[in-house]
Amino acid sequence: KMAAAMEMIHTASLLHDDVVDDAQLRRGKSSTKAKWGNSISVLVGDFFWCKMSQIIVDHGCLRILKVVTDTITVTTEAEILEITKHSDFSINEDIYLRIIRGKTAVLLSACCQIGALLGGVSESFEEGLKRYGHDLGIAFQLADDILDYESEEEKFGKHKGGDLREGKLTFPLLVALKMANREESQTIKDALLAGRVESEKFKEVLDIIHRYDGLNASRNLARKYVERAKENLNPFKPSLEKEALLGLADYVIERDE
């Protein structure tokens, strides 16, 4: 039930995200927003929040309730920060990491911490699992940013270059902007502000990202967080469960969808 509750949080955030981002695709299919409109998408998301709350309150563990409410608070703050920083070229790596920490890492961290609480492990093991989830979440989002530029749409489930079209400054672009000359920087900024990016303009931006190794820089940072995630599991004895978590960490940067 608790796993279902956490999936409801995730699903609700995606439903609301699609409205905010005006996203037409979700996992390769028409988004709820595209199929039934904003009102249904928002209300179904709200419904999932309510059902999730019922499950957690019925369980009766105040520590789990606090983890969940803290998670939702940070996630909402990150969403607001991302909206206010839309096409804001003053964004740096710290702000970017703060956004993806709030939008992705805290949810995975909460899932792992709640598993620890339900399993009754020691505080140090709980902290290790919490940190594992956090670092895994950062790596996952960095990998997602890479896939947005180099994946096949059929596998990725979203339009290629979607972040660029939505005016989102993700890590590959931050790397490129930091090193680009004035003309290249203007090309990137024009694309971010356009709202609609034709294939030729997208290729220009992608060429600039490649020129300054933006995708590899993102990949290297993702690998760093994967290694950190795995190190958090060092205190745990060998087990099938530990192997699964280690394998999951590797998968987030090896996936192509």
PDB file of C-alpha atoms in Angstrom:
ATOM      1  CA  LYS A   1       0.000   0.000   0.000  1.00  0.00           C
ATOM      2  CA  MET A   2       2.795   2.408   0.847  1.00  0.00           C
ATOM      3  CA  ALA A   3       4.472   1.739  -2.512  1.00  0.00           C
ATOM      4  CA  ALA A   4       1.149   2.486  -4.211  1.00  0.00           C
ATOM      5  CA  ALA A   5       0.871   5.731  -2.243  1.00  0.00           C
ATOM      6  CA  MET A   6       4.307   6.870  -3.418  1.00  0.00           C
ATOM      7  CA  GLU A   7       3.420   5.990  -7.011  1.00  0.00           C
ATOM      8  CA  MET A   8       0.299   8.129  -6.613  1.00  0.00           C
ATOM      9  CA  ILE A   9       2.500  11.086  -5.625  1.00  0.00           C
ATOM     10  CA  HIS A  10       4.603  10.489  -8.717  1.00  0.00           C
ATOM     11  CA  THR A  11       1.597  10.135 -11.022  1.00  0.00           C
ATOM     12  CA  ALA A  12      -0.062  13.255  -9.600  1.00  0.00           C
ATOM     13  CA  SER A  13       3.109  15.272 -10.165  1.00  0.00           C
ATOM     14  CA  LEU A  14       3.286  14.073 -13.796  1.00  0.00           C
ATOM     15  CA  LEU A  15      -0.356  14.973 -14.417  1.00  0.00           C
ATOM     16  CA  HIS A  16       0.226  18.471 -13.058  1.00  0.00           C
ATOM     17  CA  ASP A  17       3.582  18.754 -14.859  1.00  0.00           C
ATOM     18  CA  ASP A  18       1.952  18.085 -18.218  1.00  0.00           C
ATOM     19  CA  VAL A  19      -0.428  20.980 -17.647  1.00  0.00           C
ATOM     20  CA  VAL A  20       2.363  23.350 -16.608  1.00  0.00           C
ATOM     21  CA  ASP A  21       4.587  22.280 -19.533  1.00  0.00           C
ATOM     22  CA  ASP A  22       1.732  21.988 -22.056  1.00  0.00           C
ATOM     23  CA  ALA A  23       3.086  18.501 -22.801  1.00  0.00           C
ATOM     24  CA  GLN A  24       1.277  16.525 -25.493  1.00  0.00           C
ATOM     25  CA  LEU A  25       3.109  13.219 -24.955  1.00  0.00           C
ATOM     26  CA  ARG A  26       3.735  11.091 -21.881  1.00  0.00           C
ATOM     27  CA  ARG A  27       5.577   7.772 -22.234  1.00  0.00           C
ATOM     28  CA  GLY A  28       5.010   7.703 -25.969  1.00  0.00           C
ATOM     29  CA  LYS A  29       1.241   8.245 -25.776  1.00  0.00           C
ATOM     30  CA  SER A  30      -1.036  11.266 -25.650  1.00  0.00           C
ATOM     31  CA  SER A  31      -0.844  12.886 -22.228  1.00  0.00           C
ATOM     32  CA  THR A  32      -3.975  13.144 -20.072  1.00  0.00           C
ATOM     33  CA  LYS A  33      -3.861  16.888 -20.677  1.00  0.00           C
ATOM     34  CA  ALA A  34      -3.796  16.355 -24.469  1.00  0.00           C
ATOM     35  CA  LYS A  35      -6.582  13.771 -24.409  1.00  0.00           C
ATOM     36  CA  TRP A  36      -9.001  15.215 -21.851  1.00  0.00           C
ATOM     37  CA  GLY A  37      -7.810  18.760 -21.179  1.00  0.00           C
ATOM     38  CA  ASN A  38      -6.288  20.716 -18.309  1.00  0.00           C
ATOM     39  CA  SER A  39      -9.239  20.484 -15.921  1.00  0.00           C
ATOM     40  CA  ILE A  40      -9.387  16.682 -15.934  1.00  0.00           C
ATOM     41  CA  SER A  41      -5.597  16.419 -15.677  1.00  0.00           C
ATOM     42  CA  VAL A  42      -5.454  18.712 -12.626  1.00  0.00           C
ATOM     43  CA  LEU A  43      -8.436  17.108 -10.892  1.00  0.00           C
ATOM     44  CA  VAL A  44      -7.218  13.538 -11.429  1.00  0.00           C
ATOM     45  CA  GLY A  45      -3.849  14.624 -10.026  1.00  0.00           C
ATOM     46  CA  ASP A  46      -5.639  16.083  -6.995  1.00  0.00           C
ATOM     47  CA  PHE A  47      -7.599  12.838  -6.619  1.00  0.00           C
ATOM     48  CA  PHE A  48      -4.337  10.882  -6.430  1.00  0.00           C
ATOM     49  CA  TRP A  49      -3.041  13.284  -3.740  1.00  0.00           C
ATOM     50  CA  CYS A  50      -6.196  12.576  -1.696  1.00  0.00           C
ATOM     51  CA  LYS A  51      -6.004   8.784  -2.095  1.00  0.00           C
ATOM     52  CA  MET A  52      -2.322   8.844  -1.191  1.00  0.00           C
ATOM     53  CA  SER A  53      -3.109  10.858   1.950  1.00  0.00           C
ATOM     54  CA  GLN A  54      -5.786   8.360   2.982  1.00  0.00           C
ATOM     55  CA  ILE A  55      -3.377   5.420   2.678  1.00  0.00           C
ATOM     56  CA  ILE A  56      -0.679   7.124   4.739  1.00  0.00           C
ATOM     57  CA  VAL A  57      -3.058   8.395   7.436  1.00  0.00           C
ATOM     58  CA  ASP A  58      -4.647   4.933   7.722  1.00  0.00           C
ATOM     59  CA  HIS A  59      -1.183   3.424   8.203  1.00  0.00           C
ATOM     60  CA  GLY A  60      -0.745   5.683  11.228  1.00  0.00           C
ATOM     61  CA  CYS A  61       3.035   6.245  11.217  1.00  0.00           C
ATOM     62  CA  LEU A  62       3.718   9.929  11.894  1.00  0.00           C
ATOM     63  CA  ARG A  63       7.345   9.679  10.742  1.00  0.00           C
ATOM     64  CA  ILE A  64       6.234   8.418   7.332  1.00  0.00           C
ATOM     65  CA  LEU A  65       3.595  11.158   7.182  1.00  0.00           C
ATOM     66  CA  LYS A  66       6.286  13.768   7.870  1.00  0.00           C
ATOM     67  CA  VAL A  67       8.597  12.325   5.193  1.00  0.00           C
ATOM     68  CA  VAL A  68       5.771  12.495   2.650  1.00  0.00           C
ATOM     69  CA  THR A  69       4.588  16.014   3.527  1.00  0.00           C
ATOM     70  CA  ASP A  70       8.171  17.305   3.489  1.00  0.00           C
ATOM     71  CA  THR A  71       8.660  15.661   0.089  1.00  0.00           C
ATOM     72  CA  ILE A  72       5.551  17.251  -1.411  1.00  0.00           C
ATOM     73  CA  THR A  73       6.548  20.649  -0.005  1.00  0.00           C
ATOM     74  CA  VAL A  74      10.046  20.521  -1.512  1.00  0.00           C
ATOM     75  CA  THR A  75       8.711  19.180  -4.828  1.00  0.00           C
ATOM     76  CA  THR A  76       6.198  22.019  -5.102  1.00  0.00           C
ATOM     77  CA  GLU A  77       8.845  24.611  -4.227  1.00  0.00           C
ATOM     78  CA  ALA A  78      11.130  23.194  -6.931  1.00  0.00           C
ATOM     79  CA  GLU A  79       8.330  23.301  -9.497  1.00  0.00           C
ATOM     80  CA  ILE A  80       7.675  26.955  -8.658  1.00  0.00           C
ATOM     81  CA  LEU A  81      11.403  27.734  -8.849  1.00  0.00           C
ATOM     82  CA  GLU A  82      11.623  26.087 -12.279  1.00  0.00           C
ATOM     83  CA  ILE A  83       8.673  28.134 -13.554  1.00  0.00           C
ATOM     84  CA  THR A  84      10.128  31.410 -12.246  1.00  0.00           C
ATOM     85  CA  LYS A  85      13.474  30.548 -13.871  1.00  0.00           C
ATOM     86  CA  HIS A  86      11.889  29.752 -17.232  1.00  0.00           C
ATOM     87  CA  SER A  87      14.297  30.972 -19.966  1.00  0.00           C
ATOM     88  CA  ASP A  88      16.331  32.749 -17.271  1.00  0.00           C
ATOM     89  CA  PHE A  89      19.921  32.734 -18.498  1.00  0.00           C
ATOM     90  CA  SER A  90      21.316  33.564 -15.064  1.00  0.00           C
ATOM     91  CA  ILE A  91      20.672  29.962 -13.946  1.00  0.00           C
ATOM     92  CA  ASN A  92      23.839  28.248 -12.754  1.00  0.00           C
ATOM     93  CA  GLU A  93      24.657  24.670 -11.790  1.00  0.00           C
ATOM     94  CA  ASP A  94      23.618  25.218  -8.161  1.00  0.00           C
ATOM     95  CA  ILE A  95      20.129  26.413  -9.123  1.00  0.00           C
ATOM     96  CA  TYR A  96      19.771  23.617 -11.675  1.00  0.00           C
ATOM     97  CA  LEU A  97      20.705  20.983  -9.069  1.00  0.00           C
ATOM     98  CA  ARG A  98      18.304  22.551  -6.573  1.00  0.00           C
ATOM     99  CA  ILE A  99      15.479  22.194  -9.096  1.00  0.00           C
ATOM    100  CA  ILE A 100      16.172  18.555  -9.991  1.00  0.00           C
ATOM    101  CA  ARG A 101      16.776  17.738  -6.332  1.00  0.00           C
ATOM    102  CA  GLY A 102      13.273  18.963  -5.571  1.00  0.00           C
ATOM    103  CA  LYS A 103      11.566  17.534  -8.642  1.00  0.00           C
ATOM    104  CA  THR A 104      13.159  14.084  -8.734  1.00  0.00           C
ATOM    105  CA  ALA A 105      15.717  13.291  -6.032  1.00  0.00           C
ATOM    106  CA  VAL A 106      13.560  13.968  -2.966  1.00  0.00           C
ATOM    107  CA  LEU A 107      10.833  11.595  -4.174  1.00  0.00           C
ATOM    108  CA  LEU A 108      13.249   8.699  -4.713  1.00  0.00           C
ATOM    109  CA  SER A 109      14.920   9.556  -1.420  1.00  0.00           C
ATOM    110  CA  ALA A 110      11.548   9.424   0.347  1.00  0.00           C
ATOM    111  CA  CYS A 111      10.698   6.055  -1.238  1.00  0.00           C
ATOM    112  CA  CYS A 112      13.945   4.563   0.044  1.00  0.00           C
ATOM    113  CA  GLN A 113      13.613   6.153   3.481  1.00  0.00           C
ATOM    114  CA  ILE A 114      10.049   4.897   3.894  1.00  0.00           C
ATOM    115  CA  GLY A 115      11.209   1.403   2.967  1.00  0.00           C
ATOM    116  CA  ALA A 116      13.812   1.704   5.712  1.00  0.00           C
ATOM    117  CA  LEU A 117      11.202   2.872   8.230  1.00  0.00           C
ATOM    118  CA  LEU A 118       8.870   0.008   7.351  1.00  0.00           C
ATOM    119  CA  GLY A 119      11.769  -2.435   7.615  1.00  0.00           C
ATOM    120  CA  GLY A 120      12.739  -1.164  11.058  1.00  0.00           C
ATOM    121  CA  VAL A 121      16.440  -0.695  10.260  1.00  0.00           C
ATOM    122  CA  SER A 122      18.836   1.402  12.347  1.00  0.00           C
ATOM    123  CA  GLU A 123      19.066   5.181  11.883  1.00  0.00           C
ATOM    124  CA  SER A 124      22.415   4.886  10.100  1.00  0.00           C
ATOM    125  CA  PHE A 125      20.997   2.384   7.600  1.00  0.00           C
ATOM    126  CA  GLU A 126      17.921   4.578   7.151  1.00  0.00           C
ATOM    127  CA  GLU A 127      20.181   7.544   6.376  1.00  0.00           C
ATOM    128  CA  GLY A 128      22.189   5.437   3.911  1.00  0.00           C
ATOM    129  CA  LEU A 129      19.071   4.405   2.001  1.00  0.00           C
ATOM    130  CA  LYS A 130      17.774   7.972   2.061  1.00  0.00           C
ATOM    131  CA  ARG A 131      21.043   9.239   0.555  1.00  0.00           C
ATOM    132  CA  TYR A 132      21.062   6.402  -1.983  1.00  0.00           C
ATOM    133  CA  GLY A 133      17.643   7.503  -3.247  1.00  0.00           C
ATOM    134  CA  HIS A 134      18.717  11.141  -3.390  1.00  0.00           C
ATOM    135  CA  ASP A 135      21.870  10.489  -5.423  1.00  0.00           C
ATOM    136  CA  LEU A 136      20.022   8.034  -7.670  1.00  0.00           C
ATOM    137  CA  GLY A 137      17.416  10.720  -8.367  1.00  0.00           C
ATOM    138  CA  ILE A 138      20.036  13.291  -9.393  1.00  0.00           C
ATOM    139  CA  ALA A 139      21.690  10.750 -11.712  1.00  0.00           C
ATOM    140  CA  PHE A 140      18.312   9.789 -13.190  1.00  0.00           C
ATOM    141  CA  GLN A 141      17.425  13.382 -14.032  1.00  0.00           C
ATOM    142  CA  LEU A 142      20.830  14.095 -15.553  1.00  0.00           C
ATOM    143  CA  ALA A 143      20.399  10.997 -17.726  1.00  0.00           C
ATOM    144  CA  ASP A 144      16.931  12.230 -18.697  1.00  0.00           C
ATOM    145  CA  ASP A 145      18.430  15.545 -19.800  1.00  0.00           C
ATOM    146  CA  ILE A 146      20.880  13.673 -22.031  1.00  0.00           C
ATOM    147  CA  LEU A 147      18.153  11.468 -23.518  1.00  0.00           C
ATOM    148  CA  ASP A 148      16.174  14.580 -24.427  1.00  0.00           C
ATOM    149  CA  TYR A 149      18.886  15.367 -26.982  1.00  0.00           C
ATOM    150  CA  GLU A 150      20.044  11.983 -28.232  1.00  0.00           C
ATOM    151  CA  SER A 151      17.313   9.366 -27.747  1.00  0.00           C
ATOM    152  CA  GLU A 152      14.863   7.915 -30.250  1.00  0.00           C
ATOM    153  CA  GLU A 153      11.410   9.401 -29.654  1.00  0.00           C
ATOM    154  CA  GLU A 154       9.744   5.969 -29.895  1.00  0.00           C
ATOM    155  CA  LYS A 155      11.838   4.696 -26.984  1.00  0.00           C
ATOM    156  CA  PHE A 156      12.013   7.898 -24.923  1.00  0.00           C
ATOM    157  CA  GLY A 157       8.261   8.458 -25.058  1.00  0.00           C
ATOM    158  CA  LYS A 158       8.604  12.228 -25.508  1.00  0.00           C
ATOM    159  CA  HIS A 159       9.416  14.554 -28.380  1.00  0.00           C
ATOM    160  CA  LYS A 160      13.156  14.947 -28.925  1.00  0.00           C
ATOM    161  CA  GLY A 161      14.335  18.370 -27.758  1.00  0.00           C
ATOM    162  CA  GLY A 162      11.252  18.840 -25.604  1.00  0.00           C
ATOM    163  CA  ASP A 163      13.174  20.637 -22.855  1.00  0.00           C
ATOM    164  CA  LEU A 164      14.569  23.131 -25.368  1.00  0.00           C
ATOM    165  CA  ARG A 165      11.102  23.812 -26.778  1.00  0.00           C
ATOM    166  CA  GLU A 166       9.793  24.368 -23.237  1.00  0.00           C
ATOM    167  CA  GLY A 167      12.555  26.894 -22.524  1.00  0.00           C
ATOM    168  CA  LYS A 168      14.233  24.685 -19.916  1.00  0.00           C
ATOM    169  CA  LEU A 169      17.927  25.230 -19.250  1.00  0.00           C
ATOM    170  CA  THR A 170      19.134  21.717 -18.526  1.00  0.00           C
ATOM    171  CA  PHE A 171      22.706  20.694 -17.733  1.00  0.00           C
ATOM    172  CA  PRO A 172      23.933  20.084 -21.327  1.00  0.00           C
ATOM    173  CA  LEU A 173      22.829  23.619 -22.236  1.00  0.00           C
ATOM    174  CA  LEU A 174      24.373  25.120 -19.101  1.00  0.00           C
ATOM    175  CA  VAL A 175      27.727  23.584 -20.036  1.00  0.00           C
ATOM    176  CA  ALA A 176      27.467  24.870 -23.610  1.00  0.00           C
ATOM    177  CA  LEU A 177      26.388  28.384 -22.578  1.00  0.00           C
ATOM    178  CA  LYS A 178      29.264  28.660 -20.133  1.00  0.00           C
ATOM    179  CA  MET A 179      31.822  28.028 -22.904  1.00  0.00           C
ATOM    180  CA  ALA A 180      30.101  29.318 -26.047  1.00  0.00           C
ATOM    181  CA  ASN A 181      31.033  32.531 -27.838  1.00  0.00           C
ATOM    182  CA  ARG A 182      28.555  35.393 -28.178  1.00  0.00           C
ATOM    183  CA  GLU A 183      27.056  34.194 -31.464  1.00  0.00           C
ATOM    184  CA  GLU A 184      26.639  30.620 -30.207  1.00  0.00           C
ATOM    185  CA  SER A 185      25.111  31.828 -26.949  1.00  0.00           C
ATOM    186  CA  GLN A 186      22.607  33.916 -28.882  1.00  0.00           C
ATOM    187  CA  THR A 187      21.650  30.899 -31.003  1.00  0.00           C
ATOM    188  CA  ILE A 188      20.874  28.927 -27.838  1.00  0.00           C
ATOM    189  CA  LYS A 189      18.972  31.821 -26.244  1.00  0.00           C
ATOM    190  CA  ASP A 190      16.888  32.418 -29.379  1.00  0.00           C
ATOM    191  CA  ALA A 191      15.953  28.728 -29.458  1.00  0.00           C
ATOM    192  CA  LEU A 192      14.970  28.729 -25.780  1.00  0.00           C
ATOM    193  CA  LEU A 193      12.823  31.836 -26.181  1.00  0.00           C
ATOM    194  CA  ALA A 194      11.180  30.738 -29.442  1.00  0.00           C
ATOM    195  CA  GLY A 195       8.845  28.194 -27.847  1.00  0.00           C
ATOM    196  CA  ARG A 196       8.876  26.234 -31.082  1.00  0.00           C
ATOM    197  CA  VAL A 197      12.150  24.932 -32.476  1.00  0.00           C
ATOM    198  CA  GLU A 198      12.386  23.701 -36.045  1.00  0.00           C
ATOM    199  CA  SER A 199      14.606  20.694 -36.784  1.00  0.00           C
ATOM    200  CA  GLU A 200      17.304  22.859 -38.405  1.00  0.00           C
ATOM    201  CA  LYS A 201      17.531  25.159 -35.360  1.00  0.00           C
ATOM    202  CA  PHE A 202      17.537  22.153 -33.035  1.00  0.00           C
ATOM    203  CA  LYS A 203      20.484  20.713 -34.978  1.00  0.00           C
ATOM    204  CA  GLU A 204      22.351  24.032 -34.602  1.00  0.00           C
ATOM    205  CA  VAL A 205      21.880  23.952 -30.833  1.00  0.00           C
ATOM    206  CA  LEU A 206      22.826  20.279 -30.671  1.00  0.00           C
ATOM    207  CA  ASP A 207      26.008  21.011 -32.641  1.00  0.00           C
ATOM    208  CA  ILE A 208      26.957  23.676 -30.085  1.00  0.00           C
ATOM    209  CA  ILE A 209      26.290  21.266 -27.215  1.00  0.00           C
ATOM    210  CA  HIS A 210      28.517  18.658 -28.884  1.00  0.00           C
ATOM    211  CA  ARG A 211      31.192  21.273 -29.607  1.00  0.00           C
ATOM    212  CA  TYR A 212      31.567  21.981 -25.893  1.00  0.00           C
ATOM    213  CA  ASP A 213      31.021  18.388 -24.764  1.00  0.00           C
ATOM    214  CA  GLY A 214      27.794  19.210 -22.926  1.00  0.00           C
ATOM    215  CA  LEU A 215      26.373  15.698 -23.145  1.00  0.00           C
ATOM    216  CA  ASN A 216      29.561  14.011 -21.958  1.00  0.00           C
ATOM    217  CA  ALA A 217      29.873  16.507 -19.098  1.00  0.00           C
ATOM    218  CA  SER A 218      26.311  15.622 -18.079  1.00  0.00           C
ATOM    219  CA  ARG A 219      27.076  11.913 -18.403  1.00  0.00           C
ATOM    220  CA  ASN A 220      30.193  12.232 -16.241  1.00  0.00           C
ATOM    221  CA  LEU A 221      28.282  14.095 -13.531  1.00  0.00           C
ATOM    222  CA  ALA A 222      25.541  11.440 -13.649  1.00  0.00           C
ATOM    223  CA  ARG A 223      28.173   8.709 -13.210  1.00  0.00           C
ATOM    224  CA  LYS A 224      29.573  10.577 -10.218  1.00  0.00           C
ATOM    225  CA  TYR A 225      26.149  10.540  -8.554  1.00  0.00           C
ATOM    226  CA  VAL A 226      25.669   6.862  -9.419  1.00  0.00           C
ATOM    227  CA  GLU A 227      28.932   6.021  -7.662  1.00  0.00           C
ATOM    228  CA  ARG A 228      27.862   8.102  -4.668  1.00  0.00           C
ATOM    229  CA  ALA A 229      24.530   6.278  -4.581  1.00  0.00           C
ATOM    230  CA  LYS A 230      26.263   2.896  -4.596  1.00  0.00           C
ATOM    231  CA  GLU A 231      28.717   3.950  -1.882  1.00  0.00           C
ATOM    232  CA  ASN A 232      25.766   4.648   0.415  1.00  0.00           C
ATOM    233  CA  LEU A 233      25.005   0.921   0.286  1.00  0.00           C
ATOM    234  CA  ASN A 234      28.493  -0.146   1.441  1.00  0.00           C
ATOM    235  CA  PRO A 235      27.419  -0.752   5.081  1.00  0.00           C
ATOM    236  CA  PHE A 236      24.776  -3.275   3.967  1.00  0.00           C
ATOM    237  CA  LYS A 237      25.674  -6.961   3.863  1.00  0.00           C
ATOM    238  CA  PRO A 238      25.643  -8.749   0.477  1.00  0.00           C
ATOM    239  CA  SER A 239      22.121  -9.775  -0.533  1.00  0.00           C
ATOM    240  CA  LEU A 240      19.864 -10.074  -3.561  1.00  0.00           C
ATOM    241  CA  GLU A 241      18.150  -6.851  -2.508  1.00  0.00           C
ATOM    242  CA  LYS A 242      21.444  -4.961  -2.361  1.00  0.00           C
ATOM    243  CA  GLU A 243      22.444  -6.312  -5.776  1.00  0.00           C
ATOM    244  CA  ALA A 244      19.119  -5.125  -7.177  1.00  0.00           C
ATOM    245  CA  LEU A 245      19.703  -1.597  -5.862  1.00  0.00           C
ATOM    246  CA  LEU A 246      23.262  -1.549  -7.215  1.00  0.00           C
ATOM    247  CA  GLY A 247      21.986  -2.742 -10.588  1.00  0.00           C
ATOM    248  CA  LEU A 248      19.273  -0.089 -10.581  1.00  0.00           C
ATOM    249  CA  ALA A 249      21.891   2.608 -10.031  1.00  0.00           C
ATOM    250  CA  ASP A 250      23.828   1.447 -13.091  1.00  0.00           C
ATOM    251  CA  TYR A 251      20.658   1.175 -15.158  1.00  0.00           C
ATOM    252  CA  VAL A 252      19.642   4.825 -14.780  1.00  0.00           C
ATOM    253  CA  ILE A 253      22.618   5.982 -16.864  1.00  0.00           C
ATOM    254  CA  GLU A 254      22.660   3.027 -19.266  1.00  0.00           C
ATOM    255  CA  ARG A 255      18.996   3.207 -20.307  1.00  0.00           C
ATOM    256  CA  ASP A 256      17.850   4.546 -23.661  1.00  0.00           C
ATOM    257  CA  GLU A 257      14.236   5.142 -22.711  1.00  0.00           C
TER     258      GLU A 257
END
